[in-house]
Amino acid sequence: MIKDITIGQYFPGNSFVHKLDPRAKLIITVLFMVLIFMCKNFYSLAFMLVLLAAAIAVSKVPFKMFFKSLKPIVPIVIFTTILNIFYVTGGTVLFSWRFITISTKGIFTALFMAVRIVALIISSSLLTYTTTPTMLTDGLERLLSPLNKLHIQVHTLAMIMTLALRFIPTLIEEVDKIMNAQKARGADLESGNILQRAKALVPILVPLFVSSIRRAYELAFAMECRCYSGGEGRTRMKKMKFGLNESVTVLLSVVSIAAVVLINNLFGKII
Amino acid sequence: MNEIIKFENVGFKYVTDDEAADNVVISDLSLSIGKGSFVAVLGHNGSGKSTLAKLSNAILVPQKGKVTVNGMDTADESNKDSIRRTVGMVFQNPDNQIVATIVEDDVAFGPENLGVDPDEIRKRVDSALKSVGMYEYKDHEPHKLSGGQKQRVAIAGIIAMQTECIVLDEPTAMLDPRGRKEVMKTIKHLNKDMGITVVFITHYMDEAVQADRVIVMDDGTVAFDGKPKEVFRNTDKLKAIGLDVPQVTELSCLLRKDGIDIRADILNEEEFIEAFSKIAEVSE
């Protein structure tokens, strides 16, 4: 399961989406996430999904990559769907037995929630698949740079993010190694109730923390040796350009806000 | 010869809470490393060879004596930046020195810190990756590479900073034989073709043999210093301080003891075959 994590994975390519400035992509993704929650009827939802599908088509990232990113959240989707079906009431009652009632509104809400969660994951995957983590954190750093005035160290935060993404696969490998080592010493990790299993994790977590601290120490040395001294005076190899392409795409996503609001009102809200 | 790193009567010990413990790692060490040379530093565990590396680019500062890089004193805080622009360092574990999630971004990290112009960084990164033979992997994720490849990326990261000297602290210790070979080839290329001074810390004899000069550390000071041929003929003394000499060197040494007149400075198989076949011809 741990190998299914797709956070920060990059899918090399040369498409329009890949080349777009990360700042524009970040803005568009956030706008998309807001919009997908603004949709109140099937028409506006369909409109947003068509936009998402178009973006995926342009990016040339194979569709199965998105299925992969959806795998770990399937239980969450199922859980919220069931919860919504039974808890939301309103509209026509379709089924009623003792305390259980299923209404049209419940079903619609459940459906919308499921689609929204899936769309959220797909859109954020599209962002990370088409943007290298370095570009992503650089973009974030620049977008948030006004916060520097509030004495928030944006560069430091961005560097922490980069390093976290960099070390996810390394630490996953490490967990694997430690688990095997503990199993070889007779540790039982797979049986017992939840409490026993949680206890069994201690001999894995302790060495993991120790080795992470050691890694951090060495990494700090290595970074210092490469003249790292914070964000000041640093340049970037990859230049960012907020040009015509970026302006147009951001403008189009702003226009789609108006479109969603319009469609919502035109065809009536169902949730 | 012009020297790039100079140790003058250097003493160093790690400070711990335990006063009584003898933590002296380096005691009265003097040596200088010439520009453009390829120096291997050998020594068993705890001989102070890693400390020597860390002293040479101001990660550690000596308590006694003086270390200078191109005449700059490492103890002077204001020199730190220029020293690290002169002496780059590659560590043992490639995983713990790669910063970025894409190979070329990692190589760019050093020059970015130096504030180099973006176009110039691009050029440096491309040529650094080409010189270690990793150019075709520039878009790859480092964690998917082999140990030897990762270590070459780490070396490229230092080359891109255009340092005059590279100190490698046991870069091959965690690699398989193939990775070791790749890294050795890269290091030799840096020294011979690009003129970069290389200080190569290792505990593999067969790697040290390939250097121009071998320094053997024992107990925090220099035990032997000279050309590989001169150093390795002292088979017995090297063994006494816990080091192994290359197998063929030991073999020829044993043969000499048995009264066979073979050269004592044989370092690799080819030399041995050549020398031995001469003896064989004579005895026929």
Coordinates of C-alpha atoms in Angstrom, one line a residue:
Chain A
M1 CA 0.0 0.0 0.0
I2 CA 2.8 2.4 1.0
K3 CA 4.1 2.1 -2.6
D4 CA 0.8 3.5 -4.0
I5 CA 1.6 6.9 -2.7
T6 CA 1.9 9.2 -5.7
I7 CA 2.6 12.5 -4.0
G8 CA 5.3 14.4 -5.7
Q9 CA 5.6 12.0 -8.5
Y10 CA 6.6 13.6 -11.8
F11 CA 5.8 12.4 -15.3
P12 CA 8.4 13.8 -17.7
G13 CA 6.9 15.4 -20.8
N14 CA 7.0 18.4 -23.0
S15 CA 3.4 19.4 -23.3
F16 CA 1.7 22.8 -23.0
V17 CA 0.7 21.9 -19.4
H18 CA 4.3 20.8 -18.6
K19 CA 5.7 24.1 -19.9
L20 CA 3.2 26.3 -18.2
D21 CA 4.6 28.4 -15.3
P22 CA 4.1 26.6 -12.0
R23 CA 2.6 29.7 -10.5
A24 CA -0.1 29.7 -13.1
K25 CA -0.7 26.0 -12.6
L26 CA -1.0 26.5 -8.8
I27 CA -3.5 29.3 -9.2
I28 CA -5.6 27.3 -11.8
T29 CA -5.6 24.2 -9.6
V30 CA -6.7 26.1 -6.5
L31 CA -9.4 27.8 -8.6
F32 CA -10.5 24.5 -10.0
M33 CA -10.8 23.0 -6.5
V34 CA -13.0 26.0 -5.4
L35 CA -15.1 25.7 -8.5
I36 CA -15.7 22.0 -8.2
F37 CA -17.4 22.8 -4.9
M38 CA -19.4 25.6 -6.3
C39 CA -21.2 23.4 -8.8
K40 CA -24.8 23.0 -7.8
N41 CA -26.2 21.0 -10.7
F42 CA -25.2 18.4 -13.2
Y43 CA -24.6 20.8 -16.0
S44 CA -22.0 22.9 -14.1
L45 CA -20.4 19.8 -12.8
A46 CA -20.2 18.3 -16.3
F47 CA -18.7 21.6 -17.5
M48 CA -15.9 21.4 -15.0
L49 CA -15.2 17.8 -15.7
V50 CA -14.9 18.5 -19.4
L51 CA -12.4 21.2 -18.6
L52 CA -10.4 18.7 -16.5
A53 CA -10.6 16.1 -19.2
A54 CA -9.3 18.7 -21.7
A55 CA -6.4 19.6 -19.5
I56 CA -5.5 15.9 -19.1
A57 CA -5.7 15.4 -22.8
V58 CA -3.4 18.3 -23.5
S59 CA -0.9 17.2 -20.8
K60 CA -0.5 13.8 -22.6
V61 CA -0.1 12.0 -19.2
P62 CA -1.6 8.5 -19.7
F63 CA -4.9 8.1 -18.0
K64 CA -3.9 5.0 -16.1
M65 CA -1.5 7.2 -14.1
F66 CA -4.6 8.9 -12.6
F67 CA -6.2 5.6 -11.7
K68 CA -3.1 4.8 -9.8
S69 CA -3.3 8.0 -7.8
L70 CA -7.0 7.3 -7.1
K71 CA -6.4 3.9 -5.6
P72 CA -5.6 4.9 -2.1
I73 CA -8.6 7.1 -1.7
V74 CA -11.3 4.6 -2.8
P75 CA -12.2 3.7 0.8
I76 CA -12.7 7.4 1.6
V77 CA -15.0 7.9 -1.5
I78 CA -17.1 4.8 -0.6
F79 CA -17.3 5.9 3.1
T80 CA -18.5 9.5 2.3
T81 CA -20.9 8.2 -0.3
I82 CA -22.6 5.9 2.1
L83 CA -22.7 8.5 4.8
N84 CA -24.3 11.1 2.5
I85 CA -26.9 8.7 1.2
F86 CA -28.2 8.0 4.7
Y87 CA -27.7 11.4 6.4
V88 CA -28.8 13.9 3.9
T89 CA -32.6 14.3 3.7
G90 CA -34.7 16.4 1.5
G91 CA -36.4 16.1 -1.9
T92 CA -38.5 13.1 -2.6
V93 CA -38.3 10.2 -0.2
L94 CA -37.5 7.0 -2.2
F95 CA -37.2 4.5 0.6
S96 CA -38.1 4.5 4.2
W97 CA -37.8 1.8 6.8
R98 CA -37.8 2.5 10.5
F99 CA -35.0 5.1 11.0
I100 CA -33.5 4.7 7.6
T101 CA -34.6 7.1 4.9
I102 CA -33.1 7.5 1.5
S103 CA -34.1 10.6 -0.4
T104 CA -33.3 12.0 -3.9
K105 CA -31.3 14.8 -2.3
G106 CA -29.3 12.3 -0.3
I107 CA -28.4 10.4 -3.5
F108 CA -27.5 13.5 -5.4
T109 CA -25.3 14.9 -2.6
A110 CA -23.6 11.5 -2.3
L111 CA -22.9 11.4 -6.0
F112 CA -21.7 15.0 -6.1
M113 CA -19.3 14.4 -3.2
A114 CA -17.9 11.3 -4.8
V115 CA -17.3 13.1 -8.1
R116 CA -15.8 16.1 -6.3
I117 CA -13.3 14.1 -4.3
V118 CA -12.2 12.2 -7.4
A119 CA -11.9 15.4 -9.3
L120 CA -9.8 17.0 -6.5
I121 CA -7.4 14.1 -6.5
I122 CA -7.1 14.0 -10.3
S123 CA -6.6 17.8 -10.6
S124 CA -3.9 17.8 -7.9
S125 CA -2.3 14.7 -9.5
L126 CA -2.3 16.5 -12.8
L127 CA -0.4 19.4 -11.1
T128 CA 2.3 17.1 -9.6
Y129 CA 2.6 14.9 -12.7
T130 CA 3.4 17.8 -14.9
T131 CA 5.5 19.9 -12.5
T132 CA 8.8 18.9 -11.0
P133 CA 8.8 19.2 -7.2
T134 CA 11.5 21.8 -7.5
M135 CA 9.4 23.9 -9.8
L136 CA 6.4 23.4 -7.7
T137 CA 8.1 24.6 -4.5
D138 CA 9.8 27.4 -6.3
G139 CA 6.5 28.5 -7.7
L140 CA 4.9 28.3 -4.3
E141 CA 7.8 30.3 -2.8
R142 CA 7.3 33.1 -5.3
L143 CA 3.6 33.1 -5.0
L144 CA 3.8 33.4 -1.2
S145 CA 6.7 35.8 -1.2
P146 CA 4.5 38.7 0.0
L147 CA 4.3 36.8 3.3
N148 CA 8.0 37.6 3.8
K149 CA 6.8 41.0 4.9
L150 CA 5.0 39.3 7.7
H151 CA 8.4 37.8 8.8
I152 CA 7.3 34.3 7.6
Q153 CA 10.3 32.6 6.1
V154 CA 8.8 31.4 2.8
H155 CA 12.1 30.2 1.4
T156 CA 12.7 28.0 4.4
L157 CA 9.2 26.5 4.2
A158 CA 9.7 25.8 0.5
M159 CA 13.0 24.1 1.2
I160 CA 11.5 22.0 3.9
M161 CA 8.8 20.9 1.4
T162 CA 11.4 20.0 -1.3
L163 CA 13.4 18.0 1.2
A164 CA 10.3 16.2 2.5
L165 CA 9.3 15.2 -1.0
R166 CA 12.9 14.1 -1.8
F167 CA 13.1 11.9 1.3
I168 CA 9.7 10.2 1.0
P169 CA 11.0 7.4 -1.2
T170 CA 14.2 7.1 0.8
L171 CA 12.3 6.7 4.0
I172 CA 9.8 4.2 2.5
E173 CA 12.8 2.1 1.5
E174 CA 14.2 2.4 5.0
V175 CA 10.8 1.3 6.6
D176 CA 10.9 -1.8 4.4
K177 CA 14.4 -2.6 5.5
I178 CA 13.7 -2.1 9.2
M179 CA 10.5 -4.2 9.0
N180 CA 12.4 -7.0 7.4
A181 CA 15.1 -6.7 9.9
Q182 CA 12.7 -6.9 12.8
K183 CA 10.8 -9.7 11.2
A184 CA 14.0 -11.6 10.9
R185 CA 14.5 -11.1 14.7
G186 CA 11.0 -12.6 15.3
A187 CA 8.9 -9.5 15.5
D188 CA 5.2 -10.2 14.9
L189 CA 3.8 -7.3 13.0
E190 CA 0.7 -8.8 11.4
S191 CA -1.4 -10.4 14.1
G192 CA -3.3 -9.3 17.2
N193 CA -5.8 -6.5 17.7
I194 CA -5.3 -2.9 16.8
L195 CA -3.6 -2.1 20.1
Q196 CA -1.1 -4.9 19.8
R197 CA -0.3 -4.0 16.2
A198 CA 0.2 -0.4 17.2
K199 CA 2.6 -1.6 19.9
A200 CA 4.4 -3.7 17.4
L201 CA 5.2 -0.6 15.4
V202 CA 7.4 0.9 18.1
P203 CA 10.4 -1.2 17.2
I204 CA 10.0 0.1 13.7
L205 CA 9.5 3.7 14.5
V206 CA 12.4 4.1 16.9
P207 CA 15.1 3.0 14.5
L208 CA 13.4 5.0 11.7
F209 CA 13.6 8.2 13.8
V210 CA 17.2 7.6 14.8
S211 CA 18.3 7.0 11.2
S212 CA 16.3 10.0 10.0
I213 CA 18.0 12.3 12.5
R214 CA 21.4 10.9 11.4
R215 CA 20.4 11.5 7.7
A216 CA 19.3 15.1 8.5
Y217 CA 22.7 15.7 10.2
E218 CA 24.7 14.5 7.2
L219 CA 22.4 16.3 4.7
A220 CA 23.0 19.5 6.6
F221 CA 26.7 19.0 6.3
A222 CA 26.4 18.3 2.6
M223 CA 24.2 21.3 2.0
E224 CA 26.6 23.6 3.9
C225 CA 29.5 22.2 1.8
R226 CA 27.6 23.3 -1.3
C227 CA 27.4 26.8 0.1
Y228 CA 23.8 26.8 1.1
S229 CA 23.0 29.7 3.4
G230 CA 19.3 30.2 3.0
G231 CA 17.3 32.0 0.4
E232 CA 19.3 35.2 0.2
G233 CA 21.5 35.6 -2.9
R234 CA 20.3 32.4 -4.5
T235 CA 19.6 32.2 -8.2
R236 CA 17.6 29.6 -10.0
M237 CA 18.6 27.5 -13.0
K238 CA 15.0 27.3 -14.3
K239 CA 13.7 30.7 -15.1
M240 CA 10.0 31.4 -14.5
K241 CA 8.1 33.4 -17.0
F242 CA 4.5 34.5 -16.5
G243 CA 3.9 35.2 -20.2
L244 CA 1.0 35.3 -22.6
N245 CA 0.2 31.5 -22.2
E246 CA 0.0 31.9 -18.5
S247 CA -2.1 35.0 -18.5
V248 CA -4.6 33.5 -21.0
T249 CA -5.0 30.3 -19.1
V250 CA -5.5 32.1 -15.7
L251 CA -8.0 34.4 -17.4
L252 CA -9.9 31.5 -18.9
S253 CA -10.2 29.9 -15.5
V254 CA -11.5 33.1 -14.0
V255 CA -14.0 33.2 -16.8
S256 CA -15.1 29.7 -15.9
I257 CA -16.1 31.0 -12.4
A258 CA -18.6 33.2 -14.2
A259 CA -19.7 30.3 -16.3
V260 CA -20.3 28.0 -13.3
V261 CA -22.3 30.7 -11.5
L262 CA -24.3 31.3 -14.6
I263 CA -25.1 27.6 -15.3
N264 CA -25.9 27.1 -11.6
N265 CA -28.6 29.8 -11.8
L266 CA -29.8 29.0 -15.3
F267 CA -30.7 25.3 -14.7
G268 CA -31.6 25.4 -11.0
K269 CA -29.8 24.0 -8.1
I270 CA -30.4 20.4 -7.1
I271 CA -28.2 20.3 -4.0
Chain B
M1 CA 54.6 22.8 -6.8
N2 CA 51.9 25.1 -5.8
E3 CA 49.9 23.8 -2.9
I4 CA 46.1 24.1 -2.5
I5 CA 45.5 22.7 1.0
K6 CA 48.1 22.9 3.7
F7 CA 48.0 21.4 7.2
E8 CA 50.5 22.9 9.7
N9 CA 51.0 21.0 13.0
V10 CA 47.3 20.4 13.2
G11 CA 45.8 18.9 16.3
F12 CA 42.1 18.1 16.7
K13 CA 39.9 16.2 19.2
Y14 CA 36.2 15.8 19.5
V15 CA 34.8 17.5 22.6
T16 CA 32.7 15.2 24.7
D17 CA 31.3 15.3 28.2
D18 CA 33.6 12.5 29.3
E19 CA 36.8 14.4 30.3
A20 CA 38.9 11.4 30.8
A21 CA 38.3 9.9 27.4
D22 CA 41.1 10.2 24.9
N23 CA 39.4 11.8 22.0
V24 CA 42.4 13.0 20.1
V25 CA 41.8 12.2 16.5
I26 CA 44.5 14.2 14.8
S27 CA 47.8 14.9 16.5
D28 CA 50.5 17.1 15.0
L29 CA 49.6 16.6 11.4
S30 CA 51.5 18.5 8.7
L31 CA 51.1 17.9 5.0
S32 CA 50.3 19.8 1.9
I33 CA 48.4 18.9 -1.2
G34 CA 49.7 20.2 -4.5
K35 CA 47.5 21.7 -7.1
G36 CA 46.3 19.2 -9.7
S37 CA 47.5 16.2 -7.8
F38 CA 45.6 13.0 -7.1
V39 CA 46.1 12.0 -3.5
A40 CA 44.7 8.9 -1.8
V41 CA 44.3 8.9 1.9
L42 CA 44.3 5.4 3.5
G43 CA 43.8 4.4 7.1
H44 CA 41.8 1.9 9.2
N45 CA 38.7 3.0 11.1
G46 CA 39.4 5.7 13.6
S47 CA 42.7 6.7 12.1
G48 CA 41.4 10.2 11.6
K49 CA 41.0 10.2 7.8
S50 CA 37.5 11.4 7.8
T51 CA 38.4 14.1 10.2
L52 CA 41.2 15.1 7.9
A53 CA 38.6 15.6 5.1
K54 CA 36.3 17.7 7.3
L55 CA 39.2 19.8 8.4
S56 CA 40.1 20.6 4.8
N57 CA 36.9 22.6 4.0
A58 CA 36.1 24.2 7.3
I59 CA 33.4 21.9 8.5
L60 CA 35.7 21.3 11.4
V61 CA 38.3 23.8 12.6
P62 CA 41.6 22.6 14.3
Q63 CA 42.2 23.3 17.9
K64 CA 45.9 23.4 17.4
G65 CA 47.9 24.4 14.3
K66 CA 46.5 25.8 11.2
V67 CA 44.8 24.6 8.0
T68 CA 44.9 26.9 5.0
V69 CA 43.2 26.6 1.6
N70 CA 44.9 28.6 -1.1
G71 CA 46.4 30.6 1.8
M72 CA 43.0 31.3 3.5
D73 CA 42.8 30.2 7.1
T74 CA 39.9 27.9 7.8
A75 CA 39.6 29.2 11.3
D76 CA 38.5 32.6 10.0
E77 CA 34.7 32.6 9.7
S78 CA 34.8 35.2 6.9
N79 CA 36.8 32.8 4.7
K80 CA 34.3 30.0 4.9
D81 CA 32.4 30.8 1.8
S82 CA 35.5 31.2 -0.4
I83 CA 37.0 28.0 1.0
R84 CA 33.9 26.0 0.1
R85 CA 34.0 27.5 -3.4
T86 CA 37.6 26.1 -3.7
V87 CA 37.2 22.8 -2.0
G88 CA 34.1 20.7 -2.7
M89 CA 33.2 17.6 -0.8
V90 CA 31.5 14.3 -1.6
F91 CA 30.3 12.1 1.2
Q92 CA 30.0 8.4 1.8
N93 CA 26.2 8.0 1.6
P94 CA 24.9 9.3 -1.7
D95 CA 21.3 9.3 -0.4
N96 CA 22.1 11.9 2.3
Q97 CA 23.7 14.5 0.0
I98 CA 21.2 14.7 -2.8
V99 CA 18.8 17.6 -2.2
A100 CA 16.5 17.7 -5.1
T101 CA 14.0 15.2 -6.6
I102 CA 15.3 15.5 -10.2
V103 CA 18.9 14.9 -11.1
E104 CA 19.6 18.1 -12.9
D105 CA 18.0 20.2 -10.2
D106 CA 20.3 18.6 -7.7
V107 CA 23.4 19.4 -9.8
A108 CA 22.1 23.0 -10.0
F109 CA 21.8 23.3 -6.3
G110 CA 25.5 24.4 -5.7
P111 CA 25.7 27.0 -8.4
E112 CA 22.3 28.3 -7.4
N113 CA 23.6 28.9 -3.9
L114 CA 26.6 30.7 -5.4
G115 CA 24.2 33.1 -7.1
V116 CA 25.3 32.2 -10.6
D117 CA 23.4 33.5 -13.6
P118 CA 20.6 31.0 -14.8
D119 CA 21.9 30.6 -18.3
E120 CA 25.4 29.9 -16.9
I121 CA 24.0 27.4 -14.4
R122 CA 22.3 25.5 -17.3
K123 CA 25.6 25.3 -19.1
R124 CA 27.5 24.2 -16.1
V125 CA 24.9 21.5 -15.2
D126 CA 24.9 20.1 -18.6
S127 CA 28.7 19.9 -18.9
A128 CA 29.0 18.5 -15.3
L129 CA 26.5 15.8 -16.0
K130 CA 28.3 14.9 -19.3
S131 CA 31.7 14.7 -17.6
V132 CA 30.4 12.1 -15.1
G133 CA 28.5 10.3 -17.9
M134 CA 25.0 11.0 -16.4
Y135 CA 23.7 13.4 -19.0
E136 CA 21.0 11.1 -20.3
Y137 CA 19.6 10.7 -16.8
K138 CA 19.1 14.4 -16.2
D139 CA 15.3 14.2 -15.9
H140 CA 15.4 11.1 -13.7
E141 CA 14.5 10.8 -10.1
P142 CA 17.7 10.1 -8.0
H143 CA 16.1 7.4 -5.9
K144 CA 15.6 5.3 -9.0
L145 CA 19.3 5.3 -9.8
S146 CA 21.9 2.8 -8.6
G147 CA 24.4 3.7 -5.9
G148 CA 27.2 4.4 -8.3
Q149 CA 25.0 6.6 -10.4
K150 CA 23.8 8.6 -7.4
Q151 CA 27.4 9.1 -6.3
R152 CA 28.3 10.3 -9.8
V153 CA 25.4 12.8 -9.6
A154 CA 26.8 14.0 -6.3
I155 CA 30.2 14.5 -7.9
A156 CA 28.6 16.4 -10.8
G157 CA 27.0 18.7 -8.2
I158 CA 30.5 19.6 -7.0
I159 CA 31.9 19.9 -10.5
A160 CA 29.1 22.4 -11.4
M161 CA 30.4 24.6 -8.6
Q162 CA 33.7 24.7 -10.4
T163 CA 35.8 24.0 -7.4
E164 CA 39.5 23.6 -7.8
C165 CA 39.7 20.7 -5.5
I166 CA 37.3 17.8 -4.6
V167 CA 37.6 15.9 -1.4
L168 CA 35.9 12.5 -1.5
D169 CA 35.2 10.9 1.9
E170 CA 35.0 7.2 1.2
P171 CA 32.7 7.7 -1.8
T172 CA 32.9 4.0 -2.7
A173 CA 32.3 2.5 0.7
M174 CA 28.6 1.8 0.2
L175 CA 28.8 0.7 -3.5
D176 CA 28.9 -2.6 -5.2
P177 CA 32.0 -3.5 -7.3
R178 CA 30.5 -2.1 -10.4
G179 CA 29.5 1.2 -8.8
R180 CA 33.0 1.5 -7.4
K181 CA 34.5 1.0 -10.8
E182 CA 32.2 3.7 -12.3
V183 CA 33.1 6.2 -9.6
M184 CA 36.9 5.5 -9.8
K185 CA 36.8 6.1 -13.6
T186 CA 34.9 9.4 -13.0
I187 CA 37.4 10.5 -10.4
K188 CA 40.4 9.7 -12.7
H189 CA 38.7 11.6 -15.5
L190 CA 38.3 14.7 -13.2
N191 CA 41.9 14.7 -12.3
K192 CA 43.6 13.7 -15.6
D193 CA 41.4 15.5 -18.1
M194 CA 39.9 18.4 -16.1
G195 CA 42.8 19.2 -13.9
I196 CA 40.9 19.1 -10.7
T197 CA 42.8 18.3 -7.5
V198 CA 41.4 15.2 -6.0
V199 CA 41.8 14.1 -2.4
F200 CA 40.4 10.6 -2.2
I201 CA 39.8 9.0 1.1
T202 CA 39.3 5.2 1.0
H203 CA 40.1 2.0 2.7
Y204 CA 40.3 0.0 -0.5
M205 CA 44.0 -0.6 -1.4
D206 CA 43.3 -1.3 -5.1
E207 CA 41.7 2.1 -5.4
A208 CA 44.5 3.9 -3.5
V209 CA 47.0 2.4 -5.9
Q210 CA 45.6 4.4 -8.8
A211 CA 46.5 7.7 -7.2
D212 CA 49.7 9.7 -7.8
R213 CA 50.4 9.9 -4.1
V214 CA 49.3 7.8 -1.1
I215 CA 49.1 9.1 2.4
V216 CA 48.6 6.5 5.1
M217 CA 47.1 7.7 8.3
D218 CA 47.6 6.0 11.6
D219 CA 46.6 7.2 15.0
G220 CA 45.9 10.8 13.8
T221 CA 49.2 11.3 12.1
V222 CA 50.9 10.5 8.8
A223 CA 52.5 7.0 8.8
F224 CA 53.6 6.9 5.2
D225 CA 53.5 9.4 2.4
G226 CA 54.8 8.9 -1.1
K227 CA 54.2 7.3 -4.5
P228 CA 52.1 4.2 -4.3
K229 CA 55.1 2.0 -5.3
E230 CA 57.2 3.5 -2.4
V231 CA 54.4 3.2 0.2
F232 CA 53.2 -0.3 -0.6
R233 CA 56.7 -2.0 -0.5
N234 CA 56.5 -1.6 3.3
T235 CA 54.2 -4.6 3.5
D236 CA 55.0 -5.6 7.0
K237 CA 54.6 -2.1 8.5
L238 CA 51.4 -1.5 6.7
K239 CA 50.0 -4.8 8.1
A240 CA 51.2 -3.8 11.6
I241 CA 48.9 -0.7 11.5
G242 CA 45.9 -2.8 10.4
L243 CA 46.0 -2.3 6.6
D244 CA 46.1 -4.8 3.9
V245 CA 48.4 -4.3 0.9
P246 CA 47.1 -5.3 -2.6
Q247 CA 47.1 -9.1 -2.9
V248 CA 49.8 -9.2 -5.7
T249 CA 52.0 -6.9 -3.7
E250 CA 51.8 -9.3 -0.8
L251 CA 52.4 -12.3 -3.0
S252 CA 55.6 -10.8 -4.4
C253 CA 56.7 -9.9 -0.9
L254 CA 56.2 -13.5 0.2
L255 CA 58.1 -14.7 -2.8
R256 CA 61.0 -12.4 -2.0
K257 CA 61.1 -13.9 1.5
D258 CA 61.4 -17.3 0.0
G259 CA 64.4 -16.1 -1.9
I260 CA 62.9 -15.4 -5.2
D261 CA 64.2 -12.2 -6.7
I262 CA 61.1 -10.3 -7.7
R263 CA 60.5 -6.6 -7.5
A264 CA 59.0 -5.4 -4.3
D265 CA 57.0 -2.5 -5.8
I266 CA 54.4 -4.5 -7.8
L267 CA 50.9 -3.1 -7.5
N268 CA 48.7 -4.8 -10.0
E269 CA 48.3 -8.1 -11.8
E270 CA 49.8 -7.0 -15.1
E271 CA 53.0 -5.9 -13.5
F272 CA 53.2 -9.1 -11.6
I273 CA 52.7 -11.3 -14.6
E274 CA 55.4 -9.3 -16.4
A275 CA 57.9 -9.5 -13.6
F276 CA 57.2 -13.2 -12.9
S277 CA 57.4 -14.3 -16.5
K278 CA 60.9 -12.7 -16.6
I279 CA 62.0 -14.7 -13.6
A280 CA 60.5 -17.8 -15.2
E281 CA 62.4 -17.2 -18.4
V282 CA 65.7 -16.8 -16.5
S283 CA 65.2 -20.0 -14.5
E284 CA 64.5 -22.0 -17.6

